[in-house]
Amino acid sequence: MRLENTGLEDKVIDLKPLDHLTAKHAFIRAGQWDYERVTYDYRMDSKEKNITYYIRIQGYAIEGDVDRGNAVIKLMTPLLGKHYYPHGVEYGEEEIFPENLVERANDLVSKVKTEIDQFNA
């Protein structure tokens, strides 16, 4: 599910501060990057058996190289996904998400956006 109108999409920020600001809100990049793209995930456990939700913030390098740490990242529309063990995460629009989970996801993304806005000010 795309988290539309968060204000995060199309934000531009250097990779190192982005890593720091997302980590402050428990979004993890870990090994989820390549030379041109980055992905930050936030895990939300569920009471449902074998289901975990993830908020995903993605971006791509418009300058520099992620591997070298000198990239300038343009962010994309965040996603909310549902992980089905052992198959993987589904982000499709046909997925059904509890309303309180969507609100929580929007709130977390909003906090990251505020941090980025303050950094870029």
PDB file of C-alpha atoms in Angstrom:
ATOM      1  CA  MET A   1       0.000   0.000   0.000  1.00  0.00           C
ATOM      2  CA  ARG A   2       1.349   3.375  -0.972  1.00  0.00           C
ATOM      3  CA  LEU A   3       1.279   5.966   1.812  1.00  0.00           C
ATOM      4  CA  GLU A   4       0.192   8.893  -0.335  1.00  0.00           C
ATOM      5  CA  ASN A   5       0.470  12.602   0.446  1.00  0.00           C
ATOM      6  CA  THR A   6       2.996  12.222   3.267  1.00  0.00           C
ATOM      7  CA  GLY A   7       5.165  15.017   1.890  1.00  0.00           C
ATOM      8  CA  LEU A   8       8.168  12.705   1.988  1.00  0.00           C
ATOM      9  CA  GLU A   9       8.090  11.852  -1.703  1.00  0.00           C
ATOM     10  CA  ASP A  10      10.500  13.946  -3.793  1.00  0.00           C
ATOM     11  CA  LYS A  11      12.446  15.194  -0.732  1.00  0.00           C
ATOM     12  CA  VAL A  12      16.160  15.440  -1.486  1.00  0.00           C
ATOM     13  CA  ILE A  13      18.828  14.860   1.187  1.00  0.00           C
ATOM     14  CA  ASP A  14      22.415  13.639   1.486  1.00  0.00           C
ATOM     15  CA  LEU A  15      22.790   9.956   2.353  1.00  0.00           C
ATOM     16  CA  LYS A  16      24.655  10.313   5.659  1.00  0.00           C
ATOM     17  CA  PRO A  17      22.125  12.617   7.347  1.00  0.00           C
ATOM     18  CA  LEU A  18      19.311  10.487   5.891  1.00  0.00           C
ATOM     19  CA  ASP A  19      20.835   7.383   7.493  1.00  0.00           C
ATOM     20  CA  HIS A  20      21.049   9.215  10.819  1.00  0.00           C
ATOM     21  CA  LEU A  21      17.541  10.720  10.727  1.00  0.00           C
ATOM     22  CA  THR A  22      15.815   7.494   9.726  1.00  0.00           C
ATOM     23  CA  ALA A  23      17.750   5.520  12.367  1.00  0.00           C
ATOM     24  CA  LYS A  24      16.500   7.942  15.047  1.00  0.00           C
ATOM     25  CA  HIS A  25      13.013   6.617  14.268  1.00  0.00           C
ATOM     26  CA  ALA A  26      14.064   2.932  14.110  1.00  0.00           C
ATOM     27  CA  PHE A  27      14.081   2.655  10.314  1.00  0.00           C
ATOM     28  CA  ILE A  28      16.889   0.285   9.321  1.00  0.00           C
ATOM     29  CA  ARG A  29      18.828   0.382   6.067  1.00  0.00           C
ATOM     30  CA  ALA A  30      21.149  -2.544   6.869  1.00  0.00           C
ATOM     31  CA  GLY A  31      22.050  -4.326   3.632  1.00  0.00           C
ATOM     32  CA  GLN A  32      19.116  -2.921   1.715  1.00  0.00           C
ATOM     33  CA  TRP A  33      20.897  -0.756  -0.805  1.00  0.00           C
ATOM     34  CA  ASP A  34      22.807  -0.894  -4.033  1.00  0.00           C
ATOM     35  CA  TYR A  35      24.871   1.735  -5.849  1.00  0.00           C
ATOM     36  CA  GLU A  36      21.840   3.796  -6.823  1.00  0.00           C
ATOM     37  CA  ARG A  37      19.038   2.910  -4.382  1.00  0.00           C
ATOM     38  CA  VAL A  38      18.369   2.790  -0.638  1.00  0.00           C
ATOM     39  CA  THR A  39      15.591   1.198   1.357  1.00  0.00           C
ATOM     40  CA  TYR A  40      14.766   1.831   5.017  1.00  0.00           C
ATOM     41  CA  ASP A  41      12.389  -0.531   6.796  1.00  0.00           C
ATOM     42  CA  TYR A  42      10.481  -0.205  10.052  1.00  0.00           C
ATOM     43  CA  ARG A  43       9.174  -3.461  11.478  1.00  0.00           C
ATOM     44  CA  MET A  44       5.813  -3.614  13.236  1.00  0.00           C
ATOM     45  CA  ASP A  45       4.951  -6.901  14.912  1.00  0.00           C
ATOM     46  CA  SER A  46       1.415  -8.195  14.717  1.00  0.00           C
ATOM     47  CA  LYS A  47      -0.812 -10.315  16.919  1.00  0.00           C
ATOM     48  CA  GLU A  48      -1.743 -12.213  13.758  1.00  0.00           C
ATOM     49  CA  LYS A  49       0.083 -15.516  13.459  1.00  0.00           C
ATOM     50  CA  ASN A  50       3.111 -15.408  11.107  1.00  0.00           C
ATOM     51  CA  ILE A  51       2.398 -11.831   9.960  1.00  0.00           C
ATOM     52  CA  THR A  52       4.637  -8.801  10.384  1.00  0.00           C
ATOM     53  CA  TYR A  53       4.076  -5.366   8.877  1.00  0.00           C
ATOM     54  CA  TYR A  54       6.770  -3.120   7.427  1.00  0.00           C
ATOM     55  CA  ILE A  55       6.891   0.550   6.571  1.00  0.00           C
ATOM     56  CA  ARG A  56       9.345   1.085   3.726  1.00  0.00           C
ATOM     57  CA  ILE A  57      10.973   4.385   2.798  1.00  0.00           C
ATOM     58  CA  GLN A  58      12.793   4.184  -0.527  1.00  0.00           C
ATOM     59  CA  GLY A  59      14.978   6.541  -2.468  1.00  0.00           C
ATOM     60  CA  TYR A  60      17.438   6.704  -5.319  1.00  0.00           C
ATOM     61  CA  ALA A  61      20.674   8.562  -5.922  1.00  0.00           C
ATOM     62  CA  ILE A  62      20.405  11.648  -8.113  1.00  0.00           C
ATOM     63  CA  GLU A  63      24.100  12.394  -7.519  1.00  0.00           C
ATOM     64  CA  GLY A  64      27.020  10.396  -6.182  1.00  0.00           C
ATOM     65  CA  ASP A  65      27.183   6.773  -5.178  1.00  0.00           C
ATOM     66  CA  VAL A  66      25.486   5.006  -2.253  1.00  0.00           C
ATOM     67  CA  ASP A  67      28.419   2.583  -1.938  1.00  0.00           C
ATOM     68  CA  ARG A  68      30.870   5.460  -1.453  1.00  0.00           C
ATOM     69  CA  GLY A  69      28.550   7.254   0.948  1.00  0.00           C
ATOM     70  CA  ASN A  70      28.484  10.458  -1.112  1.00  0.00           C
ATOM     71  CA  ALA A  71      25.041  10.071  -2.650  1.00  0.00           C
ATOM     72  CA  VAL A  72      22.308  12.668  -2.730  1.00  0.00           C
ATOM     73  CA  ILE A  73      19.027  10.781  -2.346  1.00  0.00           C
ATOM     74  CA  LYS A  74      15.609  11.633  -3.747  1.00  0.00           C
ATOM     75  CA  LEU A  75      12.897   9.924  -1.728  1.00  0.00           C
ATOM     76  CA  MET A  76       9.913   8.083  -3.161  1.00  0.00           C
ATOM     77  CA  THR A  77       6.382   7.440  -1.884  1.00  0.00           C
ATOM     78  CA  PRO A  78       6.602   5.324   1.301  1.00  0.00           C
ATOM     79  CA  LEU A  79       4.986   1.887   1.372  1.00  0.00           C
ATOM     80  CA  LEU A  80       3.176  -0.212   3.953  1.00  0.00           C
ATOM     81  CA  GLY A  81       3.613  -3.930   3.477  1.00  0.00           C
ATOM     82  CA  LYS A  82       2.560  -7.195   5.040  1.00  0.00           C
ATOM     83  CA  HIS A  83       5.082 -10.011   5.445  1.00  0.00           C
ATOM     84  CA  TYR A  84       3.737 -13.507   5.046  1.00  0.00           C
ATOM     85  CA  TYR A  85       6.074 -16.113   6.480  1.00  0.00           C
ATOM     86  CA  PRO A  86       7.894 -17.663   4.649  1.00  0.00           C
ATOM     87  CA  HIS A  87       6.900 -16.035   1.355  1.00  0.00           C
ATOM     88  CA  GLY A  88       7.901 -12.394   1.758  1.00  0.00           C
ATOM     89  CA  VAL A  89       6.465  -8.898   1.890  1.00  0.00           C
ATOM     90  CA  GLU A  90       3.443  -7.852  -0.177  1.00  0.00           C
ATOM     91  CA  TYR A  91       2.840  -4.154  -0.868  1.00  0.00           C
ATOM     92  CA  GLY A  92      -0.107  -4.599  -3.226  1.00  0.00           C
ATOM     93  CA  GLU A  93      -3.216  -2.497  -3.111  1.00  0.00           C
ATOM     94  CA  GLU A  94      -5.320  -5.625  -2.621  1.00  0.00           C
ATOM     95  CA  GLU A  95      -3.821  -6.080   0.855  1.00  0.00           C
ATOM     96  CA  ILE A  96      -6.054  -5.084   3.758  1.00  0.00           C
ATOM     97  CA  PHE A  97      -4.456  -3.112   6.585  1.00  0.00           C
ATOM     98  CA  PRO A  98      -6.070  -2.222   9.931  1.00  0.00           C
ATOM     99  CA  GLU A  99      -6.924   1.490  10.100  1.00  0.00           C
ATOM    100  CA  ASN A 100      -4.910   2.009  13.294  1.00  0.00           C
ATOM    101  CA  LEU A 101      -1.863   0.487  11.597  1.00  0.00           C
ATOM    102  CA  VAL A 102      -2.178   2.859   8.628  1.00  0.00           C
ATOM    103  CA  GLU A 103      -2.486   5.798  11.044  1.00  0.00           C
ATOM    104  CA  ARG A 104       0.610   4.655  12.931  1.00  0.00           C
ATOM    105  CA  ALA A 105       2.537   4.258   9.679  1.00  0.00           C
ATOM    106  CA  ASN A 106       1.553   7.753   8.526  1.00  0.00           C
ATOM    107  CA  ASP A 107       2.564   9.166  11.915  1.00  0.00           C
ATOM    108  CA  LEU A 108       6.003   7.534  11.791  1.00  0.00           C
ATOM    109  CA  VAL A 109       6.620   8.729   8.238  1.00  0.00           C
ATOM    110  CA  SER A 110       5.484  12.215   9.259  1.00  0.00           C
ATOM    111  CA  LYS A 111       8.080  12.259  12.044  1.00  0.00           C
ATOM    112  CA  VAL A 112      10.836  11.351   9.583  1.00  0.00           C
ATOM    113  CA  LYS A 113       9.611  14.064   7.194  1.00  0.00           C
ATOM    114  CA  THR A 114       9.702  16.652  10.005  1.00  0.00           C
ATOM    115  CA  GLU A 115      13.299  15.679  10.810  1.00  0.00           C
ATOM    116  CA  ILE A 116      14.306  16.002   7.155  1.00  0.00           C
ATOM    117  CA  ASP A 117      12.547  19.361   6.855  1.00  0.00           C
ATOM    118  CA  GLN A 118      14.369  20.655   9.959  1.00  0.00           C
ATOM    119  CA  PHE A 119      17.697  19.375   8.645  1.00  0.00           C
ATOM    120  CA  ASN A 120      17.181  21.002   5.234  1.00  0.00           C
ATOM    121  CA  ALA A 121      15.993  24.329   6.737  1.00  0.00           C
TER     122      ALA A 121
END
